[in-house]
Short mmCIF file of C-alpha atoms in Angstrom, two decimals:
data_model
loop_
_atom_site.label_atom_id
_atom_site.label_comp_id
_atom_site.label_asym_id
_atom_site.label_seq_id
_atom_site.Cartn_x
_atom_site.Cartn_y
_atom_site.Cartn_z
CA UNK B 1 111.81 102.15 97.32
CA UNK B 2 114.80 101.79 95.79
CA UNK B 3 116.81 99.26 93.78
CA UNK B 4 117.62 95.79 95.14
CA UNK B 5 115.54 97.20 98.30
CA UNK B 6 112.59 94.29 99.26
CA UNK B 7 109.07 94.84 98.57
CA UNK B 8 107.19 94.90 101.87
CA UNK B 9 103.14 94.26 101.13
CA UNK B 10 100.65 95.31 104.64
CA UNK B 11 97.86 92.66 103.49
CA UNK B 12 95.13 93.71 106.20
CA UNK B 13 92.73 91.19 105.45
CA UNK B 14 90.17 88.99 107.67
CA UNK B 15 89.41 85.81 105.88
CA UNK B 16 92.10 83.11 106.08
CA UNK B 17 91.55 81.69 103.13
CA UNK B 18 91.63 84.94 100.67
CA UNK B 19 94.95 85.61 101.97
CA UNK B 20 96.72 82.57 101.73
CA UNK B 21 95.26 83.58 97.32
CA UNK B 22 96.08 86.73 98.31
CA UNK B 23 100.13 85.31 99.43
CA UNK B 24 100.51 82.42 97.48
CA UNK B 25 100.05 85.29 93.77
CA UNK B 26 102.40 87.70 95.56
CA UNK B 27 104.83 84.52 96.47
CA UNK B 28 104.19 83.36 93.15
CA UNK B 29 104.85 86.51 90.83
CA UNK B 30 107.79 87.44 92.98
CA UNK B 31 106.29 90.59 93.97
CA UNK B 32 106.98 90.97 97.34
CA UNK B 33 110.13 89.71 100.12
CA UNK B 34 107.83 90.02 102.75
CA UNK B 35 103.77 89.77 103.41
CA UNK B 36 102.98 91.26 107.10
CA UNK B 37 99.32 90.30 107.57
CA UNK B 38 97.03 91.30 109.72
CA UNK B 39 92.97 90.58 110.66
CA UNK B 40 91.87 93.47 111.23
CA UNK B 41 91.67 97.22 111.06
CA UNK B 42 93.26 98.15 114.97
CA UNK B 43 96.08 95.77 114.35
CA UNK B 44 96.61 97.43 110.62
CA UNK B 45 96.65 101.50 112.51
CA UNK B 46 98.80 99.55 115.27
CA UNK B 47 101.50 98.51 112.71
CA UNK B 48 101.36 101.36 110.58
CA UNK B 49 101.62 104.15 113.58
CA UNK B 50 104.42 102.23 115.81
CA UNK B 51 101.70 100.97 118.50
CA UNK B 52 101.49 98.17 121.34
CA UNK B 53 103.28 94.96 119.26
CA UNK B 54 104.79 96.87 116.29
CA UNK B 55 107.12 99.54 118.13
CA UNK B 56 110.27 98.40 116.67
CA UNK B 57 110.53 100.09 113.23
CA UNK B 58 113.72 97.64 111.76
CA UNK B 59 110.95 94.49 113.32
CA UNK B 60 108.41 96.49 111.06
CA UNK B 61 109.09 98.36 108.62
CA UNK B 62 106.79 100.71 106.78
CA UNK B 63 104.70 98.67 103.96
CA UNK B 64 105.00 99.78 100.16
CA UNK B 65 102.18 98.75 99.05
CA UNK B 66 98.62 98.74 101.42
CA UNK B 67 95.76 95.66 100.36
CA UNK B 68 93.01 96.75 102.41
CA UNK B 69 90.02 95.22 102.64
CA UNK B 70 86.87 97.22 104.19
CA UNK B 71 84.85 95.10 106.13
CA UNK B 72 87.12 94.54 108.77
CA UNK B 73 86.49 93.83 113.17
CA UNK B 74 87.73 95.99 115.24
CA UNK B 75 88.33 99.69 113.27
CA UNK B 76 86.72 99.69 109.32
CA UNK B 77 88.15 99.66 106.44
CA UNK B 78 87.31 103.41 105.27
CA UNK B 79 88.59 104.30 108.72
CA UNK B 80 91.69 102.82 107.92
CA UNK B 81 92.14 104.63 104.65
CA UNK B 82 91.20 107.79 106.29
CA UNK B 83 93.46 107.95 108.82
CA UNK B 84 96.47 106.78 106.37
CA UNK B 85 95.92 109.90 103.55
CA UNK B 86 95.58 111.42 106.56
CA UNK B 87 99.14 111.31 108.38
CA UNK B 88 102.02 112.88 106.39
CA UNK B 89 104.92 109.70 106.50
CA UNK B 90 102.53 107.18 105.03
CA UNK B 91 99.62 108.81 102.83
CA UNK B 92 102.14 108.54 99.70
CA UNK B 93 101.83 104.74 100.42
CA UNK B 94 99.69 103.41 97.30
CA UNK B 95 97.22 101.86 99.72
CA UNK B 96 94.53 99.15 97.03
CA UNK B 97 91.40 98.46 98.38
CA UNK B 98 90.54 94.95 98.13
CA UNK B 99 87.27 93.65 98.54
CA UNK B 100 83.53 91.91 98.70
CA UNK B 101 81.85 94.93 98.37
CA UNK B 102 80.62 96.46 94.51
CA UNK B 103 78.58 98.95 96.04
CA UNK B 104 79.25 102.03 94.27
CA UNK B 105 79.06 103.76 98.12
CA UNK B 106 82.44 101.97 98.55
CA UNK B 107 84.61 102.95 96.03
CA UNK B 108 83.49 106.05 95.78
CA UNK B 109 83.72 106.64 99.47
CA UNK B 110 87.37 104.88 99.01
CA UNK B 111 88.30 106.67 95.75
CA UNK B 112 87.31 109.84 98.56
CA UNK B 113 89.52 108.61 101.21
CA UNK B 114 92.99 107.92 99.04
CA UNK B 115 92.50 104.53 97.46
CA UNK B 116 94.40 104.52 94.52
CA UNK B 117 93.19 101.48 93.07
CA UNK B 118 89.54 99.29 94.21
CA UNK B 119 89.83 95.44 93.26
CA UNK B 120 86.13 94.08 93.68
CA UNK B 121 87.17 89.95 94.83
CA UNK B 122 85.18 87.34 92.42
CA UNK B 123 83.25 84.55 95.07
CA UNK B 124 84.82 82.18 92.93
CA UNK B 125 88.01 80.59 93.82
CA UNK B 126 89.57 81.02 90.90
CA UNK B 127 88.62 83.88 89.61
CA UNK B 128 89.81 84.80 92.48
CA UNK B 129 92.94 83.65 91.76
CA UNK B 130 92.80 84.05 88.20
CA UNK B 131 92.63 89.35 89.73
CA UNK B 132 95.64 88.30 92.57
CA UNK B 133 97.96 86.57 89.39
CA UNK B 134 96.71 89.73 86.95
CA UNK B 135 97.39 92.20 89.89
CA UNK B 136 101.32 90.51 90.42
CA UNK B 137 101.70 91.41 86.88
CA UNK B 138 100.80 95.03 87.29
CA UNK B 139 102.24 95.71 90.52
CA UNK B 140 105.55 94.13 88.39
CA UNK B 141 105.87 96.17 85.74
CA UNK B 142 104.77 99.03 87.32
CA UNK B 143 107.24 98.43 89.93
CA UNK B 144 110.09 97.42 88.01
CA UNK B 145 113.43 99.25 87.31
CA UNK B 146 115.56 100.13 84.77
CA UNK B 147 118.82 98.57 84.73
#
């Protein structure tokens, strides 16, 4: 990521309400110039590996951040994570698991597979919104470039 370049987030989320909360909060904090939303693991892999409808790099640039749910249709989130971290071009993209699962085994598997962070989505709408707000502040602080 270079100063002045647009920030692109790949949001891999099958729940439309959760995707909207993420979109709204990332937009509010100007964390992303563009959010690419896919609803299943296969679509995420297609986007990242430039397959099927995502073959054009100009229209579908690689993201600066991936927000990845674990419980996904078609291809499980952990498998998506393993393929991301197993690829030389993709493994450096920060990948945050954003899931409803607080199971220790899921957390251990996610970190073992290369997740940079593991955030449990609260069931409560307001708490989830607050979590995304906090994440927005964190991402801004982490990626602030010196003038």
